[in-house]
Every structure is written in structure tokens, then in C-alpha cells.
Coordinates of C-alpha atoms in Angstrom, one line a residue:
Chain A
M1 CA 13.1 3.2 20.6
R2 CA 10.1 0.8 20.3
N3 CA 8.8 1.8 23.7
T4 CA 9.4 5.5 23.1
F5 CA 7.5 5.2 19.8
I6 CA 4.5 3.5 21.4
S7 CA 4.5 5.9 24.4
R8 CA 4.4 8.9 22.0
L9 CA 1.8 7.2 19.9
V10 CA -0.4 6.7 23.0
D11 CA 0.0 10.4 23.8
L12 CA -1.0 11.4 20.3
A13 CA -3.9 8.9 20.2
A14 CA -5.3 10.4 23.4
Q15 CA -5.6 13.7 21.5
D16 CA -6.6 12.3 18.1
E17 CA -9.3 9.7 17.7
R18 CA -8.3 9.1 14.0
I19 CA -5.2 7.3 15.1
H20 CA -5.4 3.5 14.6
L21 CA -2.7 0.9 15.2
L22 CA -2.4 -2.4 13.2
T23 CA 0.1 -5.1 13.9
G24 CA 1.1 -8.2 12.0
D25 CA 1.1 -10.3 15.2
L26 CA 4.3 -8.7 16.5
G27 CA 4.9 -6.3 19.3
F28 CA 4.8 -8.4 22.4
S29 CA 5.8 -6.3 25.5
V30 CA 5.7 -3.2 23.2
L31 CA 2.2 -2.5 21.9
E32 CA 0.2 -3.4 25.0
P33 CA -0.1 0.2 26.3
F34 CA -1.9 1.2 23.1
R35 CA -3.9 -2.0 22.8
D36 CA -5.2 -1.8 26.4
R37 CA -6.1 1.9 26.2
F38 CA -7.6 2.0 22.8
P39 CA -8.9 -1.4 22.0
D40 CA -11.3 -0.1 19.4
R41 CA -8.5 1.5 17.5
Y42 CA -6.1 -1.5 17.6
L43 CA -6.2 -4.6 15.5
N44 CA -3.9 -7.6 15.3
V45 CA -4.5 -8.7 11.7
G46 CA -2.5 -11.9 12.2
V47 CA 0.6 -13.0 10.3
A48 CA -0.6 -11.4 7.1
E49 CA 1.4 -8.2 6.2
Q50 CA -0.1 -7.7 2.7
N51 CA -3.5 -7.7 4.2
M52 CA -2.3 -5.4 7.0
I53 CA -1.2 -2.7 4.6
G54 CA -4.3 -3.1 2.4
I55 CA -6.4 -2.7 5.6
A56 CA -4.4 0.3 6.6
A57 CA -5.1 1.9 3.2
G58 CA -8.8 1.1 3.5
L59 CA -9.0 2.6 7.0
A60 CA -7.1 5.7 5.8
L61 CA -9.6 6.1 3.0
T62 CA -12.3 6.4 5.7
G63 CA -10.4 9.2 7.3
K64 CA -8.1 7.4 9.8
K65 CA -4.4 8.0 10.5
V66 CA -3.0 4.5 10.5
F67 CA 0.2 3.1 12.0
A68 CA 1.1 -0.5 10.8
Y69 CA 3.7 -2.3 12.8
S70 CA 5.9 -5.3 12.1
I71 CA 9.6 -6.3 11.6
V72 CA 11.4 -4.6 8.7
N73 CA 11.2 -7.3 6.0
F74 CA 7.7 -8.4 6.8
A75 CA 6.3 -4.8 7.0
V76 CA 8.2 -3.5 4.0
T77 CA 9.4 -6.2 1.7
R78 CA 6.6 -8.6 2.0
A79 CA 4.0 -5.9 1.5
L80 CA 6.0 -3.6 -0.8
E81 CA 3.4 -3.6 -3.6
Q82 CA 0.6 -2.8 -1.2
I83 CA 2.7 0.1 0.1
R84 CA 3.5 1.3 -3.4
V85 CA -0.1 1.0 -4.8
D86 CA -2.5 1.1 -2.0
V87 CA -0.7 3.6 0.2
C88 CA 1.6 5.7 -1.9
Y89 CA -0.4 5.9 -5.1
H90 CA -3.4 7.1 -3.1
N91 CA -1.2 9.3 -0.9
L92 CA -2.8 8.1 2.3
D93 CA -2.0 8.8 5.9
V94 CA -0.4 5.5 6.7
T95 CA 2.9 5.1 8.6
V96 CA 4.6 1.8 8.3
V97 CA 6.5 1.2 11.5
A98 CA 9.2 -1.4 11.5
V99 CA 11.5 -2.7 14.1
G100 CA 14.8 -4.4 13.3
G101 CA 16.3 -1.8 11.0
G102 CA 19.8 -3.0 10.2
V103 CA 21.1 -6.1 12.0
P104 CA 19.8 -6.0 15.6
Y105 CA 18.3 -9.4 14.9
G106 CA 21.7 -10.5 13.5
P107 CA 21.8 -14.0 15.0
Q108 CA 18.4 -14.8 13.4
G109 CA 19.9 -14.7 9.9
Y110 CA 19.3 -12.8 6.7
T111 CA 15.5 -13.2 6.8
H112 CA 15.6 -10.9 9.8
H113 CA 18.3 -8.4 8.6
G114 CA 16.8 -5.1 7.6
A115 CA 19.3 -4.4 4.9
E116 CA 17.5 -2.9 1.9
D117 CA 14.3 -1.4 3.3
V118 CA 15.4 2.2 3.0
A119 CA 16.3 1.7 -0.6
F120 CA 12.8 0.1 -1.3
T121 CA 10.9 2.8 0.4
R122 CA 12.7 6.1 -0.3
V123 CA 12.0 6.0 -4.0
L124 CA 8.3 5.6 -3.6
P125 CA 6.1 8.6 -4.4
N126 CA 4.9 10.8 -1.6
M127 CA 6.9 8.7 0.9
A128 CA 8.7 10.1 3.9
V129 CA 11.4 7.8 5.4
M130 CA 12.8 8.3 8.9
A131 CA 15.5 6.3 10.6
P132 CA 16.0 7.8 14.1
C133 CA 19.2 7.1 16.0
D134 CA 17.9 7.1 19.6
P135 CA 14.8 7.4 21.8
H136 CA 14.8 11.2 21.5
E137 CA 14.8 11.1 17.8
A138 CA 12.3 8.3 17.7
A139 CA 9.8 10.4 19.7
W140 CA 10.5 13.4 17.5
A141 CA 10.1 11.4 14.3
T142 CA 6.8 9.8 15.5
T143 CA 5.3 13.2 16.1
H144 CA 6.8 14.6 12.9
L145 CA 5.3 11.8 10.8
Y146 CA 2.0 12.0 12.6
R147 CA 1.7 15.7 11.7
R148 CA 2.8 15.2 8.1
R149 CA 0.0 14.2 5.7
G150 CA 0.7 11.2 3.5
P151 CA 2.6 7.9 3.6
S152 CA 5.7 7.4 5.7
Y153 CA 8.1 4.8 6.9
L154 CA 9.5 4.8 10.4
R155 CA 12.5 2.6 10.8
L156 CA 13.3 1.7 14.4
G157 CA 16.0 -0.5 16.0
K158 CA 15.2 -3.3 18.3
G159 CA 15.0 -1.6 21.7
G160 CA 17.3 -0.5 24.4
E161 CA 19.3 1.9 22.2
P162 CA 21.2 4.5 24.3
A163 CA 20.5 8.2 24.0
I164 CA 22.8 10.1 21.7
H165 CA 21.0 13.5 21.9
G166 CA 21.4 15.2 25.2
G167 CA 17.7 15.5 25.7
A168 CA 14.2 15.7 24.2
L169 CA 14.0 17.3 20.8
A170 CA 11.5 20.0 20.1
D171 CA 8.7 19.0 17.9
T172 CA 9.6 21.9 15.7
A173 CA 13.2 20.9 15.4
G174 CA 13.5 21.0 11.6
S175 CA 12.8 18.2 9.1
G176 CA 15.3 15.5 10.1
W177 CA 18.9 17.0 10.1
F178 CA 20.6 17.4 13.4
D179 CA 24.1 18.9 13.6
L180 CA 25.8 17.1 16.5
G181 CA 28.9 19.4 16.5
G182 CA 32.6 18.9 15.9
G183 CA 34.6 20.7 13.3
G184 CA 37.0 20.1 10.4
R185 CA 37.0 19.4 6.7
V186 CA 35.5 15.9 7.1
A187 CA 31.9 15.3 7.8
L188 CA 30.4 12.0 9.1
L189 CA 26.7 11.7 8.3
A190 CA 24.7 8.8 9.7
N191 CA 21.3 7.6 10.8
G192 CA 20.0 4.9 13.1
P193 CA 21.7 3.5 16.2
I194 CA 25.0 3.1 14.2
L195 CA 25.4 6.8 14.9
G196 CA 26.7 5.9 18.3
E197 CA 29.6 4.2 16.6
C198 CA 30.2 7.4 14.6
V199 CA 30.4 9.4 17.8
K200 CA 33.2 7.0 19.0
A201 CA 34.9 7.1 15.6
A202 CA 34.9 10.9 15.6
E203 CA 36.6 10.8 19.0
M204 CA 39.3 8.4 17.7
L205 CA 39.9 10.6 14.7
V206 CA 40.1 13.8 16.6
A207 CA 42.7 12.1 18.8
E208 CA 44.7 11.4 15.6
G209 CA 44.4 15.0 14.6
I210 CA 41.5 14.7 12.1
G211 CA 38.7 17.0 12.8
V212 CA 35.3 15.6 12.1
R213 CA 31.8 17.1 11.9
L214 CA 29.0 14.8 12.9
I215 CA 25.5 15.0 11.5
S216 CA 22.5 12.9 12.3
V217 CA 20.2 12.5 9.3
P218 CA 17.1 10.5 10.2
A219 CA 15.3 11.9 7.2
V220 CA 16.3 9.9 4.1
A221 CA 13.2 11.1 2.2
P222 CA 12.6 13.8 1.7
L223 CA 16.3 14.4 2.2
P224 CA 17.1 17.8 3.7
T225 CA 19.0 19.0 0.7
A226 CA 19.6 22.7 1.8
P227 CA 21.7 21.8 4.9
L228 CA 23.4 19.0 2.9
L229 CA 24.5 21.4 0.2
T230 CA 25.7 23.9 2.8
L231 CA 27.7 21.3 4.6
A232 CA 29.1 19.9 1.4
R233 CA 30.4 23.4 0.4
E234 CA 32.2 23.6 3.8
C235 CA 33.9 20.1 3.7
D236 CA 36.4 18.3 1.6
R237 CA 35.0 14.8 2.3
L238 CA 31.7 13.3 3.3
V239 CA 31.4 9.9 4.8
V240 CA 28.0 8.4 5.2
V241 CA 27.5 5.5 7.6
E242 CA 24.4 3.5 7.8
E243 CA 23.2 0.1 9.1
H244 CA 21.8 -0.7 5.7
S245 CA 23.1 -1.9 2.3
R246 CA 25.8 0.4 0.9
S247 CA 23.5 0.7 -2.1
G248 CA 20.3 2.7 -2.1
G249 CA 20.2 4.1 1.4
L250 CA 21.2 7.4 2.9
G251 CA 24.6 7.2 1.2
G252 CA 23.0 6.7 -2.1
A253 CA 20.6 9.6 -1.5
V254 CA 23.4 11.9 -0.5
A255 CA 25.5 10.9 -3.6
E256 CA 22.5 11.4 -5.9
V257 CA 22.0 15.0 -4.7
L258 CA 25.7 16.0 -4.7
S259 CA 26.4 14.5 -8.1
E260 CA 24.2 17.1 -9.7
Y261 CA 26.4 20.0 -8.5
P262 CA 29.9 20.8 -9.7
G263 CA 32.8 20.9 -7.3
M264 CA 31.2 18.9 -4.6
P265 CA 33.3 16.7 -2.3
A266 CA 33.6 13.0 -2.8
V267 CA 31.2 10.8 -0.8
K268 CA 32.3 7.6 0.8
R269 CA 29.5 5.1 1.7
L270 CA 29.9 2.7 4.6
G271 CA 27.2 0.2 5.3
L272 CA 26.3 -3.5 5.1
D273 CA 28.2 -5.5 2.5
S274 CA 25.9 -7.6 0.3
G275 CA 28.7 -10.2 0.1
K276 CA 28.2 -11.0 3.8
I277 CA 24.5 -11.8 4.0
K278 CA 25.2 -15.3 5.2
T279 CA 27.3 -14.1 8.1
I280 CA 25.5 -14.8 11.4
G281 CA 26.2 -12.9 14.6
D282 CA 25.1 -10.3 17.0
Q283 CA 24.7 -6.7 16.1
R284 CA 28.1 -5.6 17.3
F285 CA 29.8 -8.6 15.6
L286 CA 28.1 -7.7 12.3
W287 CA 29.0 -4.1 12.6
R288 CA 32.6 -5.1 12.9
E289 CA 32.4 -7.6 10.1
N290 CA 31.0 -4.9 7.9
G291 CA 33.5 -2.3 8.9
I292 CA 30.9 0.0 10.5
D293 CA 31.9 -0.4 14.2
A294 CA 33.8 2.6 15.6
A295 CA 37.2 1.2 14.8
G296 CA 36.2 0.3 11.2
I297 CA 34.7 3.7 10.5
A298 CA 37.7 5.5 12.0
A299 CA 40.0 3.3 9.9
A300 CA 38.1 3.9 6.7
V301 CA 38.1 7.7 7.2
W302 CA 41.7 7.7 8.2
S303 CA 42.7 5.7 5.2
W304 CA 40.6 7.8 2.9
V305 CA 41.7 11.3 4.0
D306 CA 45.2 10.1 4.2
G307 CA 45.2 9.5 0.4
G308 CA 43.8 6.0 0.4
P309 CA 41.4 4.8 -2.3
A310 CA 37.7 5.5 -2.0
L311 CA 37.0 1.8 -2.2
M312 CA 38.8 -0.3 0.3
P313 CA 40.3 -3.6 -0.9
G314 CA 37.8 -6.4 -0.8
D315 CA 34.8 -4.0 -0.8
T316 CA 31.8 -5.0 -2.8
I317 CA 28.9 -2.8 -3.6
Chain B
M1 CA -38.8 -4.4 -0.2
G2 CA -39.7 -7.2 -2.6
V3 CA -38.5 -8.3 -6.0
D4 CA -41.3 -6.2 -7.5
D5 CA -39.4 -3.1 -6.3
I6 CA -36.4 -3.9 -8.4
P7 CA -36.3 -1.5 -11.4
L8 CA -35.5 -4.3 -13.9
A9 CA -36.0 -2.3 -17.1
E10 CA -33.8 0.5 -15.8
I11 CA -31.1 -2.0 -14.8
A12 CA -31.3 -3.7 -18.2
G13 CA -31.0 -0.4 -20.0
L14 CA -28.0 0.6 -17.9
A15 CA -26.2 -2.7 -18.6
Q16 CA -26.9 -2.5 -22.3
D17 CA -25.9 1.2 -22.6
A18 CA -22.7 0.5 -20.6
R19 CA -21.8 -2.4 -22.8
C20 CA -22.2 -0.3 -25.9
E21 CA -20.1 2.5 -24.4
A22 CA -17.3 0.2 -23.2
L23 CA -17.2 -1.5 -26.6
Q24 CA -16.7 1.8 -28.3
M25 CA -14.1 2.8 -25.7
V26 CA -11.9 -0.2 -26.1
H27 CA -12.3 0.0 -29.9
R28 CA -11.2 3.6 -30.0
A29 CA -8.3 2.9 -27.6
R30 CA -7.4 -0.4 -29.2
A31 CA -7.5 -1.7 -25.6
S32 CA -8.0 -5.2 -24.1
H33 CA -10.4 -6.8 -21.6
I34 CA -13.7 -6.3 -23.2
G35 CA -14.7 -9.9 -22.3
S36 CA -13.9 -9.1 -18.7
C37 CA -16.1 -6.0 -18.9
F38 CA -19.0 -7.8 -20.4
S39 CA -19.1 -10.6 -17.7
A40 CA -19.3 -7.9 -15.1
A41 CA -21.7 -5.5 -16.8
D42 CA -24.9 -6.8 -15.4
I43 CA -23.7 -6.9 -11.8
L44 CA -22.4 -3.3 -12.1
A45 CA -25.8 -2.3 -13.5
C46 CA -27.5 -3.9 -10.5
L47 CA -25.2 -2.2 -8.1
Y48 CA -25.4 1.3 -9.6
G49 CA -28.9 1.0 -10.8
H50 CA -30.4 -0.3 -7.5
V51 CA -28.3 -1.7 -4.7
L52 CA -25.7 0.9 -3.8
R53 CA -26.6 3.8 -1.5
I54 CA -24.9 6.6 -3.5
R55 CA -25.3 10.2 -4.5
P56 CA -23.8 10.7 -8.0
A57 CA -23.9 14.5 -7.5
Q58 CA -22.0 14.1 -4.1
P59 CA -19.5 11.4 -4.8
D60 CA -17.7 12.0 -1.4
W61 CA -20.9 11.7 0.7
P62 CA -19.5 10.2 3.9
D63 CA -22.3 7.7 4.4
R64 CA -22.3 6.3 0.9
D65 CA -21.7 2.6 0.2
R66 CA -18.3 1.9 -1.4
F67 CA -17.6 -0.2 -4.4
I68 CA -14.1 -1.4 -5.3
L69 CA -13.4 -2.9 -8.7
S70 CA -10.6 -5.1 -7.6
K71 CA -10.5 -6.6 -11.1
G72 CA -9.2 -3.2 -12.3
H73 CA -8.7 -4.4 -15.8
A74 CA -12.5 -4.1 -16.3
A75 CA -12.2 -0.4 -15.8
A76 CA -14.0 0.5 -19.1
I77 CA -17.3 -0.9 -17.9
L78 CA -17.0 0.8 -14.5
Y79 CA -16.3 4.2 -16.2
A80 CA -19.2 3.7 -18.6
T81 CA -21.6 2.8 -15.8
L82 CA -20.5 5.7 -13.7
A83 CA -20.8 8.2 -16.6
L84 CA -24.3 6.9 -17.4
K85 CA -25.2 7.4 -13.7
G86 CA -24.0 11.0 -13.9
F87 CA -20.8 10.8 -11.8
F88 CA -18.9 12.6 -14.6
P89 CA -19.7 13.7 -18.2
R90 CA -20.2 11.0 -20.7
A91 CA -17.7 12.8 -23.0
W92 CA -14.9 11.7 -20.7
L93 CA -15.4 8.2 -22.0
D94 CA -14.1 9.4 -25.4
G95 CA -10.7 9.9 -23.7
Y96 CA -10.4 6.4 -22.3
C97 CA -6.7 5.5 -22.3
A98 CA -5.9 8.7 -24.3
N99 CA -2.8 10.9 -23.6
G100 CA -3.3 13.2 -20.6
Q101 CA -6.9 12.1 -20.0
P102 CA -8.2 10.9 -16.6
L103 CA -9.6 7.5 -17.5
G104 CA -6.7 4.9 -17.6
G105 CA -6.9 1.4 -18.8
H106 CA -7.0 0.1 -15.2
A107 CA -9.3 1.8 -12.7
I108 CA -8.0 5.2 -11.7
A109 CA -9.4 7.0 -8.7
A110 CA -7.5 10.2 -8.9
G111 CA -9.7 12.9 -10.4
V112 CA -12.4 10.4 -11.4
P113 CA -15.6 10.9 -9.3
G114 CA -17.1 7.6 -8.2
V115 CA -14.0 5.5 -8.5
E116 CA -13.1 4.8 -4.8
V117 CA -9.8 3.0 -5.3
S118 CA -7.2 2.7 -8.1
T119 CA -6.7 -0.9 -8.9
G120 CA -5.0 -3.0 -11.5
S121 CA -2.8 -5.2 -9.5
L122 CA -4.9 -8.2 -8.5
G123 CA -5.4 -9.2 -4.9
H124 CA -5.5 -5.6 -3.5
G125 CA -9.2 -4.8 -3.4
L126 CA -10.4 -7.2 -0.7
P127 CA -7.9 -6.1 2.0
I128 CA -8.6 -2.4 1.2
G129 CA -12.3 -3.1 1.3
L130 CA -11.9 -4.8 4.6
G131 CA -10.1 -1.8 6.0
M132 CA -12.9 0.5 4.7
A133 CA -15.5 -1.8 6.2
L134 CA -13.7 -1.6 9.5
G135 CA -13.4 2.2 9.3
L136 CA -17.0 2.6 8.4
R137 CA -18.2 0.5 11.3
R138 CA -16.6 2.8 13.8
A139 CA -17.8 6.2 14.8
D140 CA -15.4 9.1 15.5
A141 CA -15.5 12.9 15.3
S142 CA -15.0 12.9 11.5
H143 CA -17.5 10.1 10.9
P144 CA -20.5 10.4 13.3
K145 CA -22.2 7.1 13.8
V146 CA -25.0 6.3 11.4
A147 CA -27.8 3.9 12.1
N148 CA -26.9 1.7 9.2
H149 CA -23.2 1.3 8.5
P150 CA -22.2 1.9 4.9
R151 CA -21.4 -1.3 3.1
V152 CA -18.3 -2.0 1.1
Y153 CA -18.7 -4.1 -2.1
V154 CA -15.6 -5.5 -3.7
M155 CA -15.7 -7.2 -7.1
L156 CA -13.0 -9.8 -7.7
S157 CA -12.2 -11.8 -10.8
D158 CA -12.0 -15.6 -10.5
G159 CA -8.3 -15.7 -11.6
E160 CA -7.7 -13.0 -8.9
C161 CA -8.6 -15.6 -6.3
D162 CA -5.2 -17.3 -7.0
E163 CA -3.7 -14.4 -5.1
G164 CA -2.9 -15.2 -1.4
S165 CA -3.8 -11.7 -0.2
V166 CA -7.4 -12.4 -1.1
W167 CA -7.4 -15.3 1.3
E168 CA -5.6 -13.3 4.0
A169 CA -8.4 -10.8 3.9
A170 CA -11.1 -13.5 3.7
L171 CA -9.7 -15.2 6.7
L172 CA -9.7 -12.1 8.9
A173 CA -13.0 -10.8 7.7
G174 CA -14.7 -14.1 8.5
A175 CA -13.0 -14.5 11.9
R176 CA -14.0 -11.0 12.9
R177 CA -17.5 -11.3 11.4
I178 CA -17.2 -8.1 9.4
D179 CA -20.8 -8.0 8.1
N180 CA -20.7 -4.8 6.1
L181 CA -18.2 -6.3 3.7
V182 CA -19.6 -8.0 0.5
A183 CA -17.3 -9.7 -2.0
I184 CA -18.6 -10.4 -5.5
V185 CA -16.7 -12.8 -7.6
D186 CA -17.2 -12.4 -11.4
Y187 CA -16.8 -16.2 -12.0
N188 CA -16.6 -16.2 -15.8
K189 CA -14.4 -19.4 -15.7
I190 CA -11.7 -17.9 -17.9
Q191 CA -8.5 -16.3 -16.6
S192 CA -5.6 -14.7 -18.3
F193 CA -4.0 -17.7 -20.0
G194 CA -6.7 -20.3 -20.0
R195 CA -9.7 -21.9 -18.2
V196 CA -9.8 -21.5 -14.4
A197 CA -10.6 -25.2 -14.1
D198 CA -7.4 -26.1 -16.0
I199 CA -5.0 -23.6 -14.3
I200 CA -6.0 -23.7 -10.6
D201 CA -9.4 -25.1 -10.2
L202 CA -11.2 -23.1 -7.6
E203 CA -13.9 -25.7 -6.9
P204 CA -15.4 -26.3 -4.5
F205 CA -15.4 -22.6 -4.5
G206 CA -18.4 -21.8 -2.3
A207 CA -17.3 -24.3 0.3
K208 CA -13.9 -22.5 0.5
W209 CA -15.5 -19.2 1.3
A210 CA -18.0 -20.9 3.7
A211 CA -15.1 -22.5 5.5
F212 CA -13.6 -19.1 6.0
G213 CA -16.7 -17.9 7.8
W214 CA -18.5 -16.2 4.9
Q215 CA -22.2 -16.2 3.9
V216 CA -22.1 -17.7 0.4
I217 CA -24.7 -16.8 -2.2
E218 CA -24.4 -18.4 -5.7
V219 CA -26.3 -16.6 -8.4
D220 CA -26.5 -16.2 -12.2
G221 CA -24.6 -13.0 -12.7
H222 CA -26.6 -12.0 -15.7
D223 CA -30.0 -12.3 -14.0
H224 CA -30.7 -8.8 -12.7
G225 CA -33.5 -9.8 -10.4
A226 CA -31.5 -12.6 -8.9
V227 CA -28.4 -10.5 -8.5
C228 CA -30.3 -7.7 -6.8
A229 CA -32.2 -10.1 -4.5
A230 CA -28.9 -11.8 -3.6
L231 CA -27.2 -8.6 -2.8
R232 CA -30.1 -7.7 -0.6
L233 CA -29.6 -10.9 1.3
A234 CA -25.9 -10.1 1.7
G235 CA -24.9 -8.5 4.9
G236 CA -26.8 -8.4 8.2
A237 CA -26.0 -12.1 8.7
G238 CA -23.4 -11.2 11.3
R239 CA -20.7 -12.2 8.9
P240 CA -19.2 -11.1 5.6
S241 CA -21.0 -12.2 2.4
V242 CA -19.7 -13.4 -0.9
L243 CA -21.7 -13.4 -4.1
I244 CA -20.4 -16.1 -6.4
A245 CA -21.7 -14.8 -9.6
H246 CA -21.7 -17.3 -12.4
T247 CA -21.0 -15.3 -15.5
V248 CA -20.0 -15.7 -19.2
K249 CA -16.9 -13.9 -20.4
G250 CA -17.9 -11.6 -23.3
K251 CA -21.6 -11.9 -22.4
G252 CA -23.9 -10.1 -24.8
V253 CA -22.0 -10.5 -28.0
R254 CA -22.1 -14.1 -29.4
Y255 CA -18.7 -14.1 -31.1
M256 CA -17.1 -13.0 -27.8
E257 CA -18.9 -15.3 -25.4
D258 CA -16.8 -17.7 -23.4
Q259 CA -13.7 -17.0 -25.6
L260 CA -10.2 -16.4 -24.0
L261 CA -9.4 -14.3 -27.1
W262 CA -11.6 -11.5 -25.9
H263 CA -9.6 -11.1 -22.8
Y264 CA -7.0 -9.4 -25.1
R265 CA -8.5 -8.6 -28.5
S266 CA -9.9 -5.2 -29.4
P267 CA -12.7 -5.2 -31.9
T268 CA -12.1 -4.0 -35.5
A269 CA -14.5 -1.6 -37.1
D270 CA -16.6 -4.4 -38.6
E271 CA -16.6 -6.4 -35.4
L272 CA -17.7 -3.2 -33.5
R273 CA -20.6 -2.7 -35.9
Q274 CA -21.7 -6.3 -35.6
A275 CA -21.4 -6.3 -31.8
L276 CA -23.3 -3.0 -31.4
R277 CA -26.1 -4.3 -33.7
E278 CA -26.4 -7.3 -31.5
L279 CA -26.3 -5.4 -28.3
R280 CA -29.0 -3.0 -29.4
S281 CA -31.3 -5.6 -30.9

């Protein structure tokens, strides 16, 4: 996804001289195509993320469209007040681009786990938050956010994520809600690369006789509420899966919307467990530990639709 | 242009009028920070009365110099100065901090001509100013190159220099020799909860900026001729400049001068009368 992002950004920058790229000294083997082609519109600000976001705001105030790149917690958490005040308050054309959404840097420890960034960003004024699942969605989201005016957050994986969509998505393909098919009274909603586990989980569930609809929802903010409400009226259960804390992410956003309408289906949220932040391991290991690998997702859905409790024993929020 | 070209009487009048307006604003609003306004008043009068390349009737003129009040708590003196220079009607000042009015207690840019950036959280202005300075140094379709790049002036408080983000920006601006960026530190020696020297002593302050690659100019921040001359020296040296302006908190009203109390206290009616009498004498 990283390379898809930069490839698309280079294409856009060739057409639009306003585009600038900042990095907080990260992006080795990723950002070079932009740096080498547009050296006057590229700046490595050093390991100083608060300064990076402030600079991004200042550049945007002179008419630039700025992309600011780092790893999730450094780009978002370290510089959160600059994002809130300098960028969102002023409603500026700044896209914070972060790699490491979720636990692709799992062995590096909690400092490198992108576990709460969606919660931090999606509540900010004027903010669009996108968490694409694969390279096709990453390219689409880059263009979508470029065309949109105002602040945004693009949450990427680490790189090397397999394609989930069958091919390139049209630039005009809606606002971040992709129906991936399937059928039945249970819907699985997810974003980010964990969607690949949902695809496998859906296959397992279908084999057990439980039909599942699968939706990719890269747009956490603004959340596409119209298709969500339509889906909710057609389903008995919604399960939201994300490589993010169970609190405050896509699942939280979905639950907030549905809670305001009577007669809506229950929502089960699967994600990272805040009780396991000290667990070290690779991405697949941490998916399993948090119950969001394919088997864990299928088991949770199976248990739930089969009359099990909405909260699994041992779950923490 | 020599010192003789500096309109000293006009600058002095602007500073005095702005102090009187700000005093009445904070009295009406029962607001704080009049001491922080008064230490900065003379520098703002120099900037808006002489130094800045601006067009009050065209506040979004692309080639204007930019000013960022990073010490956003001194908003009242900025609003007063802008109103007196014609950026917006003077009557707006009556609504300072009032319900539904545009002028908030910390600098608000939205809907307020002349305020470039909303501030209030310390440590934000210099990074934003650096980004602006970078953006204004480059030409593109929307900003055709001008012979003389607009300059960006950022006023910081001394206490604000405790914030790490100030030094992140100082480090990069110095290393990249961003010479259209000018920082001005309103060094009144008193921060939020005590004397700067007792909380985190900034000294040797000038040497710190110099070590970061900045041209350092120290000046009496209440001497209009010296401030204007210093700001004229700033920039063009192939590196960013910082004006360390030695000032007095509450400058202009004897009972406020160099007193921490006036970081917080709003003048009573009697105190207001006494202060206005003193300012106008």
C-alpha cells in the first residue's frame, strides 16, 4: 500500500504543483520516487513530528496541498494537538499519511502499534479518515483525499498487502463503502488489511451454513451512513472487524449511528484488546491473540449468531 | 531607508491607542492577560505602523508579509492594533470575548481580517510560520514569484520557549537557512506562574538561538526606533532572524509593570480610570 500511495501521489503531483510531501525522517525505499522527481516540493523535516504538522499547516496556508508522512503514533499521537489546532481548526488541505496502522510492526512493541489512531482522528472537526484494505483501495483513497478539500488522515499498512478487490477502483467509486458480495442475515464490516481475514472467515461461515455479507468500509469519517442504514435494515447482526482498539474505531462509529435508530440490529465489535498491549509478536500472531484472525472472527460470529453472548468470556473493552 | 524615515510619532500614537483599547476590552470582558498585551504593544505598533508590508483593505493580498501572534493570549492588543489600522471596524472591539462575537480571548483567525492564524496553545506559531515562510519562498501557478519574498514574523512569549516544538522549528529553520522567517520573543521575564529565571532560566538566551543558526538581535522592546531598525536588519542575512525584545510586563501603567498579578487580573472601574489617565498623559 505504501508504494501504491507514493506512486499515485507522484502521478497527482505531476499534474498539480500545489502538492508537497513532508516526512518525519521515515519512508526509506518508499518516498524516493517523489523526492527525486519533485525535490522542491519534498522536505524531510527530521525526527520532529509536531514541527512537521505545523509546517504542513503553514504551507497549506500559502495555498499548497500537503501530505505529511510518518508511522502511525508519531504522525498522529505525537502531533495530535497540531493536527487538531493547526490543521483541523483552520480546515486546511493537509493529509496525514501514516504507515503501520494496526500491528504490522507487532514485534517492535506497543510504541509501534497503531491501536488508537482512528479514535483520535475521527472525532476531529472537518477530518476525513480512510483506512484502505489493499493497494487498489489505497490508490482510490489517495485520489479521493486529494480531491477533497480539508484535513484528512490516510491510514496505511506496512507494505506488501495482497489485493482484495479484483482490480483498480474507479476514482468515482463512491465515498468509501464497498460491497464485496455474499448474502445472508449477518454482515461483516471491516477496514484495513484485516479485511483479508474477514474474507476467509466468511468462507468458513458459509461452509457451516451461515450466510455472510461482506463490506469494506475504508471511510471511518465521514462514515457512509446511507448504505450503513440500508444494510442494517436488511440484516439481523452486524459484526465490525478492525485492526484497531475495540473502542473508538469503525465499530464505535457504526454503533454510534445505529444507536440513534429504533429496531436496529446489534453490533459486535472485534478488534485489538487493550489488555494485551504488552504482547509481542508478528502481525498474524497478534491477530490470533486478539481473536481477529479468520478462525477467531468465524468463531466469534458463530458463537454470537448461535445464541452466544455478545461479549465473549475474557473480553475487555 | 534610515532611522529618520521611521514614523515615530505615528507608531507611538498607535501603541498608546492600542493599549487604551485593549485595557477597555479586558475590563469589559473581565478578561486576563493585559500585562502580556502591554509588553507586546510597542512591537506590534512598530510592525503594523511601519515594518509589515500589508494592505489593510486587502487582507488576503498574496504578497503581504505575515504576522503570527504565537502568544495568542495577547489577542486583545493584536485586535486593537488591527482595528486601529483599519482591518475591521473599531466597534468590533466592544464585542471582545462576548457571546457570538468574532473576537475570542485567544487569537481567532476565522472571520477576523488580519489575523493570519488562530493561536492560544503555545509552541504552535513558529512551526506554522516556518511552513508559511517555505511556502512563500517558492513560486507556483497560484503564487507567481515575486522579487522579494514575503516575510513571516512570529511573536513568541518567553514562557512559550519552554515548549519543545519551538526548538524543533528553530533547529530546522536554522539548518535550512530560511531567511524570510523572523521570530520575535516578547521577553518580559514573567511567565504564567512566576519569573522565567526561577522556572526555567532561558539564559544564555541569545546564544541558544545563535547556536541553532539564527541571526540574533537584542533590543529594548519599548524603543520604537530601535525595534524598527532591528526588524529592518532581520532577514537577508541568509538565515532566520530572532529579535529578543527585552520588555516589561504591563508596560505603560505603573501599578501593572513587572507584576505577575497582571497576567491574570482584570482592572476594576477605578483601576481602569487610573490606567487610562496614565496612558493618555
